[in-house]
Every structure is written in C-alpha cells, then in structure tokens.
Amino acid sequence: MIIPVINEGERIARLLARMSKLGIARRADILIIDGGSKDGSLEPALLSEHRIRALLVKTGPGKLSAQLRCAYAFALSEGYDHLVTIDGNDKDDPEAIERFIGALENGSDFVQASRFVTGGQAENTPKSRDLAIRLIHAPLLSLSSGFHWTDTTQGFRGYSRRMLQDSRLAVFRDVFSGYELLAYLSHRAPKLGFRCVELPTIRRYPTGETPTKITAIRGNLTVLSVLFKACLGCYDTSASSP
C-alpha cells in the first residue's frame, strides 16, 4: 500500500485514521513516499500509531511520478507482488482498498478507481474538473489505449508486479517526473495486453476546498500537455513485441 504525500497536514492524519479503522495494516504493509514535506505532518508518533511499515523520502528532482518511481522500486525490491496506491489528501474512501487487493489477487494487472462507473460516487467535484475528465482526459486515453476508461486522473490504483517490471513499459525512466506516469500507464498498459479493470469508488472533495497540487492555469495546461503526449505515444518505448 503506497501513499504519496507532500505537505498534506491534517488530511494525511485523517486518511491514516480511516485506514486504521478498516484494519488495512493487517491486510497490507503501508508505505508512505514523501516528496519533501515541510509541515511536520509525518511525525514518528503518527506513523507508529497507524503501523506504517516505511517512510520513504524523495530527495532528488521531480514531483509525483518521481515519488511513485521511488516507491515502486522499493516495493519491488522488497518482493511485493501487488501494489495499491492512494493519494494522501484524504479524497478517496479507503474502504475500496480490500476490493483492489482482491482484483489483483484474482489476476488483474491494473486496477483503476472510478467515481463514474456504476456504484461509484463523486462528491463536490469542481465542475471544470468533472467536465475535463469526462469530455477530454478519459475519452482521449480510451481512444489511444483501446480500453474504455471513465476516470483517468485518479491516483487510486493497483498494479501487478509483472506489469511494473515489464521492459516494454519501462516505468523507471527519468522522463516520468511530474504527472506523466499516470497518463502513460493508462495509455500503454492496455495496448500491451495487460488485464485492466475499473472499480467503483467514492471520491469526496471537501466543501469550499480543493486539495490538489495542480494549479488553476499552469498546472492544468501541464496536465493537458502530458495527456496529448501520452496519447500520441511520446513516452512509449521502442519495444513492442509481446
């Protein structure tokens, strides 16, 4: 169980408390990958209380994708066969984690959370973001990948070891620094024949607050640029044989 964080304040404390109530630490080891928090939110007492197995701190360049690469590398080196990631900002309901683990244990390679499939729920999603996902992000990745995605910007996902280690994906390249890795995997994994599935989840934005690291103009333009590059195959490796 991987949780990427950076300056999440009380949000990460709330998420860990919810996970503890669900007994997640009895089902999976919990790893936190910190991108350089300065807010004191990851105190040792909090980590001990919620049975966090490891706190990793990324010190090199890059943002989210660099954090994820660090966490994936550690988890794979420790011998884990399945990885589930959930954002540390407490927008996702951890109740679904058990179902993610079950899907991976039953043979799925890529499990994507979706608030838009039957059984899913979106609360207080900013209208601009809702429309961008439904009308641009998910449709373009569906078209490029050949798999029908409905919710492609979420970091609540699950991956198999065999997928992350596949040389045709090559997920540990330095080109994956910001938000590239999430869009790339949604584009590339189905094309390579990995078993993909979306599971219904609940994603709640707090009233009057939008906890996100994506800024209104520059950040959204970056996300769109990454999306177009992923769909055009700009991050694909040259290898394509099964």
Protein backbone atom coordinates (compact mmCIF):
# COMPACT_ATOMS: atom_id res chain seq x y z
CA MET A 1 0.00 0.00 0.00
CA ILE A 2 1.69 3.19 -1.22
CA ILE A 3 0.67 6.71 -0.18
CA PRO A 4 2.40 9.65 -1.93
CA VAL A 5 2.30 12.85 0.13
CA ILE A 6 3.68 16.37 0.25
CA ASN A 7 2.52 18.86 2.89
CA GLU A 8 -0.85 17.16 3.44
CA GLY A 9 -1.28 18.42 7.00
CA GLU A 10 -4.35 17.04 8.75
CA ARG A 11 -5.50 15.29 5.57
CA ILE A 12 -2.93 12.51 5.84
CA ALA A 13 -3.73 12.06 9.54
CA ARG A 14 -7.43 11.66 8.70
CA LEU A 15 -6.69 9.17 5.92
CA LEU A 16 -4.46 7.05 8.15
CA ALA A 17 -7.09 7.06 10.90
CA ARG A 18 -9.72 5.85 8.43
CA MET A 19 -7.39 3.11 7.20
CA SER A 20 -6.70 2.02 10.76
CA LYS A 21 -10.42 1.67 11.47
CA LEU A 22 -10.67 -0.60 8.42
CA GLY A 23 -7.72 -2.70 9.54
CA ILE A 24 -5.77 -2.09 6.34
CA ALA A 25 -2.41 -2.63 8.06
CA ARG A 26 -3.48 -6.21 8.85
CA ARG A 27 -4.08 -6.82 5.13
CA ALA A 28 -1.19 -4.94 3.56
CA ASP A 29 2.02 -3.17 4.52
CA ILE A 30 1.67 0.61 4.29
CA LEU A 31 4.45 2.69 2.74
CA ILE A 32 4.45 6.49 2.64
CA ILE A 33 6.54 8.25 -0.01
CA ASP A 34 7.15 11.87 0.94
CA GLY A 35 8.03 14.40 -1.74
CA GLY A 36 9.66 16.78 0.74
CA SER A 37 7.03 17.86 3.25
CA LYS A 38 7.85 20.85 5.45
CA ASP A 39 4.66 20.94 7.51
CA GLY A 40 5.59 18.42 10.21
CA SER A 41 2.64 16.20 9.31
CA LEU A 42 4.63 12.95 9.32
CA GLU A 43 5.71 12.79 12.94
CA PRO A 44 7.10 9.41 14.12
CA ALA A 45 4.29 9.05 16.68
CA LEU A 46 1.66 9.27 13.94
CA LEU A 47 3.44 6.70 11.79
CA SER A 48 3.84 4.33 14.72
CA GLU A 49 0.21 4.72 15.79
CA HIS A 50 -1.02 3.67 12.36
CA ARG A 51 1.54 0.90 11.82
CA ILE A 52 3.31 2.45 8.84
CA ARG A 53 5.90 -0.03 7.64
CA ALA A 54 8.21 2.52 6.00
CA LEU A 55 8.54 6.23 5.33
CA LEU A 56 10.47 6.93 2.13
CA VAL A 57 11.67 10.45 1.36
CA LYS A 58 12.40 11.51 -2.20
CA THR A 59 15.35 13.90 -2.22
CA GLY A 60 16.09 14.05 -5.95
CA PRO A 61 14.39 16.13 -8.66
CA GLY A 62 10.83 15.63 -9.87
CA LYS A 63 7.36 15.55 -8.43
CA LEU A 64 4.61 12.88 -8.34
CA SER A 65 5.98 10.44 -10.93
CA ALA A 66 9.43 10.62 -9.35
CA GLN A 67 7.86 9.84 -5.97
CA LEU A 68 5.99 6.89 -7.41
CA ARG A 69 9.07 5.51 -9.15
CA CYS A 70 10.91 5.63 -5.84
CA ALA A 71 8.11 3.79 -4.05
CA TYR A 72 7.67 1.20 -6.82
CA ALA A 73 11.39 0.44 -6.81
CA PHE A 74 11.43 -0.04 -3.04
CA ALA A 75 8.29 -2.22 -3.04
CA LEU A 76 9.55 -4.43 -5.85
CA SER A 77 12.94 -4.82 -4.18
CA GLU A 78 11.11 -5.95 -1.04
CA GLY A 79 9.34 -8.69 -3.00
CA TYR A 80 5.76 -7.41 -3.08
CA ASP A 81 3.64 -8.93 -5.87
CA HIS A 82 0.87 -6.31 -5.83
CA LEU A 83 0.92 -2.57 -5.19
CA VAL A 84 -2.02 -0.28 -4.41
CA THR A 85 -1.59 3.49 -4.40
CA ILE A 86 -3.92 6.04 -2.84
CA ASP A 87 -3.44 9.82 -2.64
CA GLY A 88 -2.55 11.21 0.76
CA ASN A 89 -5.07 14.09 0.58
CA ASP A 90 -7.99 12.08 2.01
CA LYS A 91 -10.29 12.50 -1.01
CA ASP A 92 -10.59 8.75 -1.67
CA ASP A 93 -12.53 6.33 0.51
CA PRO A 94 -10.07 3.62 1.66
CA GLU A 95 -12.99 1.20 2.01
CA ALA A 96 -12.25 0.11 -1.58
CA ILE A 97 -8.68 -1.00 -0.83
CA GLU A 98 -9.77 -4.53 0.04
CA ARG A 99 -11.52 -4.85 -3.33
CA PHE A 100 -8.43 -3.57 -5.13
CA ILE A 101 -6.31 -6.22 -3.43
CA GLY A 102 -8.87 -8.87 -4.34
CA ALA A 103 -8.85 -7.84 -8.01
CA LEU A 104 -5.06 -8.02 -8.14
CA GLU A 105 -5.00 -11.40 -6.42
CA ASN A 106 -7.52 -12.65 -8.99
CA GLY A 107 -5.29 -11.77 -11.92
CA SER A 108 -5.78 -8.10 -12.76
CA ASP A 109 -2.65 -6.16 -13.64
CA PHE A 110 -4.03 -2.62 -13.50
CA VAL A 111 -6.93 -1.59 -11.26
CA GLN A 112 -8.21 1.97 -11.65
CA ALA A 113 -10.58 3.71 -9.24
CA SER A 114 -13.60 5.32 -10.86
CA ARG A 115 -16.21 7.60 -9.37
CA PHE A 116 -18.16 7.44 -12.64
CA VAL A 117 -18.89 3.71 -13.08
CA THR A 118 -21.97 2.09 -11.54
CA GLY A 119 -21.57 2.09 -7.76
CA GLY A 120 -19.07 4.94 -7.76
CA GLN A 121 -19.75 8.35 -6.29
CA ALA A 122 -18.38 11.84 -6.89
CA GLU A 123 -18.99 14.49 -4.23
CA ASN A 124 -18.26 18.19 -4.64
CA THR A 125 -16.03 17.64 -7.68
CA PRO A 126 -15.27 21.06 -9.21
CA LYS A 127 -17.37 21.40 -12.35
CA SER A 128 -14.41 22.28 -14.57
CA ARG A 129 -12.53 19.19 -13.43
CA ASP A 130 -15.57 16.94 -13.84
CA LEU A 131 -16.06 18.11 -17.44
CA ALA A 132 -12.36 17.87 -18.27
CA ILE A 133 -12.22 14.25 -17.10
CA ARG A 134 -15.46 13.17 -18.76
CA LEU A 135 -15.05 15.05 -22.05
CA ILE A 136 -11.30 15.21 -22.61
CA HIS A 137 -8.99 13.16 -20.40
CA ALA A 138 -10.82 9.82 -20.20
CA PRO A 139 -12.11 9.84 -23.83
CA LEU A 140 -8.67 10.56 -25.30
CA LEU A 141 -6.98 7.86 -23.25
CA SER A 142 -9.76 5.44 -24.11
CA LEU A 143 -9.27 6.17 -27.81
CA SER A 144 -5.49 5.83 -27.68
CA SER A 145 -5.41 2.71 -25.49
CA GLY A 146 -8.35 0.75 -26.84
CA PHE A 147 -9.73 0.32 -23.31
CA HIS A 148 -12.83 2.16 -22.12
CA TRP A 149 -11.64 4.34 -19.24
CA THR A 150 -14.01 6.62 -17.33
CA ASP A 151 -11.77 8.17 -14.63
CA THR A 152 -8.13 8.60 -15.62
CA THR A 153 -6.75 11.34 -13.38
CA GLN A 154 -7.07 9.46 -10.09
CA GLY A 155 -4.02 8.14 -8.30
CA PHE A 156 -6.07 5.46 -6.53
CA ARG A 157 -4.81 2.45 -8.46
CA GLY A 158 -3.44 -1.07 -8.22
CA TYR A 159 -0.66 -2.70 -10.23
CA SER A 160 0.81 -6.17 -10.56
CA ARG A 161 4.50 -6.84 -10.17
CA ARG A 162 4.73 -8.34 -13.64
CA MET A 163 3.32 -5.18 -15.20
CA LEU A 164 5.63 -2.76 -13.38
CA GLN A 165 8.66 -4.88 -14.21
CA ASP A 166 7.84 -5.28 -17.90
CA SER A 167 10.62 -3.81 -20.04
CA ARG A 168 8.11 -2.71 -22.68
CA LEU A 169 6.66 -0.26 -20.15
CA ALA A 170 9.99 0.75 -18.62
CA VAL A 171 8.38 2.73 -15.83
CA PHE A 172 11.64 3.75 -14.16
CA ARG A 173 12.78 6.18 -16.86
CA ASP A 174 13.64 9.73 -15.82
CA VAL A 175 11.09 11.16 -18.29
CA PHE A 176 8.47 10.29 -15.69
CA SER A 177 8.88 13.22 -13.34
CA GLY A 178 5.57 15.07 -12.91
CA TYR A 179 2.18 13.65 -13.93
CA GLU A 180 3.45 11.67 -16.93
CA LEU A 181 3.40 8.21 -15.38
CA LEU A 182 -0.33 8.12 -14.63
CA ALA A 183 -1.40 9.08 -18.15
CA TYR A 184 1.26 6.89 -19.75
CA LEU A 185 0.19 3.72 -17.94
CA SER A 186 -3.47 4.28 -18.83
CA HIS A 187 -2.44 4.63 -22.47
CA ARG A 188 0.18 1.93 -22.73
CA ALA A 189 -0.83 -0.94 -20.41
CA PRO A 190 -3.99 -1.97 -22.33
CA LYS A 191 -2.12 -1.84 -25.64
CA LEU A 192 0.40 -4.33 -24.30
CA GLY A 193 -2.32 -6.77 -23.27
CA PHE A 194 -2.28 -6.28 -19.52
CA ARG A 195 -5.54 -7.05 -17.78
CA CYS A 196 -7.15 -3.73 -16.82
CA VAL A 197 -10.30 -3.05 -14.81
CA GLU A 198 -12.07 -0.09 -13.21
CA LEU A 199 -13.66 -0.45 -9.78
CA PRO A 200 -16.28 1.89 -8.31
CA THR A 201 -15.03 4.17 -5.56
CA ILE A 202 -16.11 7.27 -3.67
CA ARG A 203 -14.14 10.47 -4.17
CA ARG A 204 -15.05 13.44 -1.99
CA TYR A 205 -13.84 17.00 -2.30
CA PRO A 206 -14.34 18.91 0.96
CA THR A 207 -16.84 21.73 0.75
CA GLY A 208 -15.17 25.04 -0.01
CA GLU A 209 -11.73 23.47 -0.52
CA THR A 210 -9.97 21.81 -3.45
CA PRO A 211 -6.98 19.85 -2.08
CA THR A 212 -4.74 19.46 -5.13
CA LYS A 213 -1.21 20.20 -6.25
CA ILE A 214 -2.43 21.18 -9.75
CA THR A 215 -2.61 24.95 -10.14
CA ALA A 216 -5.54 26.51 -11.98
CA ILE A 217 -3.87 27.59 -15.22
CA ARG A 218 -0.26 26.45 -15.49
CA GLY A 219 -0.93 23.14 -13.77
CA ASN A 220 -3.91 22.29 -15.93
CA LEU A 221 -2.01 23.19 -19.10
CA THR A 222 0.77 20.86 -17.99
CA VAL A 223 -1.72 18.03 -17.42
CA LEU A 224 -3.18 18.57 -20.90
CA SER A 225 0.28 18.61 -22.48
CA VAL A 226 1.17 15.35 -20.74
CA LEU A 227 -2.15 13.84 -21.84
CA PHE A 228 -1.58 14.67 -25.52
CA LYS A 229 1.99 13.37 -25.42
CA ALA A 230 0.87 10.12 -23.80
CA CYS A 231 -1.92 9.57 -26.32
CA LEU A 232 0.47 10.25 -29.21
CA GLY A 233 2.89 7.63 -27.89
CA CYS A 234 5.63 10.11 -27.00
CA TYR A 235 6.51 8.18 -23.83
CA ASP A 236 6.33 4.71 -25.43
CA THR A 237 9.46 2.60 -25.64
CA SER A 238 10.59 1.23 -28.99
CA ALA A 239 9.97 -2.34 -27.87
CA SER A 240 6.52 -3.59 -28.85
CA SER A 241 6.73 -7.39 -29.11
CA PRO A 242 4.68 -9.39 -26.58
